[in-house]
Amino acid sequence: MVSTKTAPRHSLTSMDFTSVAALVCLALLAVPAAHGYSDDINPKTGRPYNHIMVGGLGIRGEEDLYNRWNATFTEYLTANVDRELNLTFELVYLNFDTTYEMVENKQIDMVYTNPSVYACLEREYGAAPVASLLNRRKVGDRVYQLSKFFGTFIVRNDSTITKIAEIEDKTVEAVSLVGLGAAQLQWDELTRRGLQFLSMPKQIRFAFSQKNIIKDVLAGTVDIGMIRTDLYEGFVAKGEFPEGGVKVLEDLRDPDDPDAFPFPYSTTLAAPEWSLGALPWLDWEISRAVSETLYSITSDTPAALAGQYETWVAPLSYLGIHEMQQSLGWIDKNNQCIRNGDTCEMVVCPAGSVKKSCDKIENGCADAGLECPDSYVCLCKPCEEVPTVEYVVRVMGRKSDQVDSPTSLNHTEPCTKMAACAEGLQQTDLVTVRVTDNWADVRQALGAVAPDHVEYQWGDLSTWQRQSAAGNLSGMFEFVLPANDIGSQLLRIRTCAAGQANCTEVVESPFLLEVNEKVCLDDKEEPNAAGICECVDCGDSNTTVIIAVVAVVGVVVAAAVAVVLLRKKKEDTSWQILLEEIDFGSPPVVLGRGTFGQVLRAEFRGTDVAVKRVLPKFATMEDKLAELFKKQESVTLNGPGIVLTTQDSFDKANITDSAGSDLETGERRRSRGSRGASMMAIQKTQKASDAVLVAGARIDPMVSGTSSVDALSSKSDSAYESQDPDAFRRGSFRQSVRRSFKRASFKLTGVRPSGTDELTMEKYLKLQNDFMKEMQVMVYLRHPNIVTVMGAVAGNSTQEPLMVMENMQHGSLYDLVNNTTMQFEGDVLIDILMGLVSGMIYLHSSTPPVLHN
């Protein structure tokens, strides 16, 4: 609120009316003290009830505080507050360091401080406003009454700086990080404009005195100063500084509004003038009496003359200050304001950057070659911006065995995951790859461990090769790859730090490098299989040479083929898992049901995993027996015997009897798919010592006879229901199968997945081979919304393939969506859909694209 001397003294805002109304209500409810407050000791504070301590923040020092405010808070209040209350008042000096300590220890009852500190006391201790100052500023013949103030950016009058945005790489001076009108309001304005107060200036100086800030701006030792509004005008009125010595950047005053704020200002946010607040342990009747007494002060009262103010008014809103503190990160996780103290501890870096170590902050200006005046505190780039990408990988160039071949590439942009990393590579080129540590400066700023070398896989994906130490320069790592093979070649890169046990693969890895066929510069030459240019029409004189070369090439090609096959074999087996490494537990736990059967929970190398069938399930032995005995056909073995190999744990999780029910996790439920154990292969044997393996049970060789399938399935259940894990192998199931087979001989042919056409062994092995090829892609897919495939149990003629995946603890999306007890809100569905889209985009963006289902 601003007015001249001719305006009414109290022009109240809507917030003022609300506050006054509240005070009136308190006054109506108040009951006058019959005998006043005694001088007995208050156990809450350790002071007499009738002696009130008023703490005052002295930003210009203790002497200035007492010279200006003792007349108001000690003399005037003691003399004029309701005498029946028997109260005395005493002013106590506070600075930014002691304010919170004295409030915490209840050493003061009331506090007079700047709006920023007061907002913190209101937030943390429940301070309640009693009255706000109505300031008085005389400029020439006019006197202004001010209930608020703004912040300004000032420069010397002859400065070429005209915009606030020009703060970048300039020397800036403020009072301190906790100063409101001379730091925080300007900080807030910069933040509103997308500018960074702590990162953009070359140097920030804290002078701890606004008067010193003005002196330094006028002296030209700083480029930009931060002070509160009307302060420079007040110094000019006293003759301390020349009129027009400084100018305010981007003055926001409205020249057409006669009631506008009368002084130039640069900030959007205004702060209410200083307030007097009551702390929770002060009796409300005293607060009311103090506010009534302060409201009675006029501009000619000795207290007002000493304090150089107009009067006191109802408290104004501090909502804007609270919002400013939140936006600047000035409120910590405990909902407390950052305390005044060591400057390094008060530094709050913006999002996307991190605070440097205190040692680097303290020495930052000296390291930059910038001086800091005595008794000042200076900051030079205390925050380090964090790049979005930690490591950038580029293919820098190629070196050909042909002298005149160009070394440049058509594409040198940063490599991205599973995308072509460079164009123009040819067979036999030597390819230079560079890895740049974008976070090198951040690690140095934080004192964190930085990688000292990189390792890569190229061609042979089973072995990591270390980059030469000579290539490590200033956070950059370079190594050379031989482009021996034509086509898309996979490159994996990881970084390693000295003293750390594990290396970390680069987030964007793996990469693809497209290697093209060699283009020979001589028209008479063509590349051979190894990429070497050879003369194809050189005449009879070269026949001997050609024969020799062909012989050598043949040896080289044979060796290359052998190496390629060996590498491919290693690549194919790097992800394979032995069935013995998987522990399904006893009994197995069914997690769900996939396309071709159950998904079981298991343990792989100490890790919880999910294991599923990936190919159509063969008709089970029980199904085949039931079909045969139902027809009462007696078939004979075509040969000396059979061996049946099955997936024990899958069959334990679902063993079907002739009645059509199955055992799943130890309970009988209706069958939902293929029944019992899958029969993977049939082999013949004649020796009496040979045995038959069915679902893990050892069965004696079969002889002629007949049997009922009921005997087999019902007996097998009893053994399987045993809590003893070994009962299945030694118990009644084995005996029942043995008895059943002693009277039966048959010929089992044509394994068939349920509900499909005839599936021959040839077709089944082709499906296995296709799955092996798919695994080479799936094991390298890494995305937050795609289940990680850890590997697979390879299939063969006697072993069906199994996929080993990350175990999702909360089940599948299908289970979640079909759970009738779950209620989905819009934001949950959006998150699910975004995850699905993100995963599908990742798959479809791969080169070549990966199609789901």
Short mmCIF file of N, CA, C and O in Angstrom, two decimals, residues 138 557 577 647 682 695 710 775:
data_model
loop_
_atom_site.label_atom_id
_atom_site.label_comp_id
_atom_site.label_asym_id
_atom_site.label_seq_id
_atom_site.Cartn_x
_atom_site.Cartn_y
_atom_site.Cartn_z
N LYS A 138 10.52 9.97 2.62
CA LYS A 138 10.38 11.34 2.14
C LYS A 138 11.36 11.55 1.00
O LYS A 138 12.56 11.35 1.13
N VAL A 557 40.34 -68.11 -45.92
CA VAL A 557 38.88 -68.22 -45.87
C VAL A 557 38.45 -69.37 -44.98
O VAL A 557 37.53 -69.24 -44.16
N ILE A 577 21.40 -71.89 -20.56
CA ILE A 577 21.37 -72.27 -19.13
C ILE A 577 21.17 -73.78 -19.05
O ILE A 577 20.36 -74.36 -19.79
N GLN A 647 9.83 -83.13 -18.69
CA GLN A 647 10.17 -82.01 -17.78
C GLN A 647 9.50 -82.28 -16.44
O GLN A 647 8.30 -82.04 -16.26
N ILE A 682 11.13 -90.80 -28.22
CA ILE A 682 11.00 -92.24 -28.01
C ILE A 682 12.23 -92.91 -28.60
O ILE A 682 12.57 -92.71 -29.75
N ALA A 695 8.57 -88.89 -16.26
CA ALA A 695 8.33 -87.86 -15.25
C ALA A 695 9.23 -88.02 -14.05
O ALA A 695 8.85 -87.82 -12.92
N ASP A 710 -6.04 -96.46 -15.42
CA ASP A 710 -6.41 -95.95 -14.10
C ASP A 710 -5.39 -96.33 -13.06
O ASP A 710 -5.10 -95.58 -12.13
N MET A 775 16.27 -66.16 -29.48
CA MET A 775 16.93 -65.90 -28.18
C MET A 775 18.14 -64.99 -28.35
O MET A 775 18.47 -64.21 -27.47
#
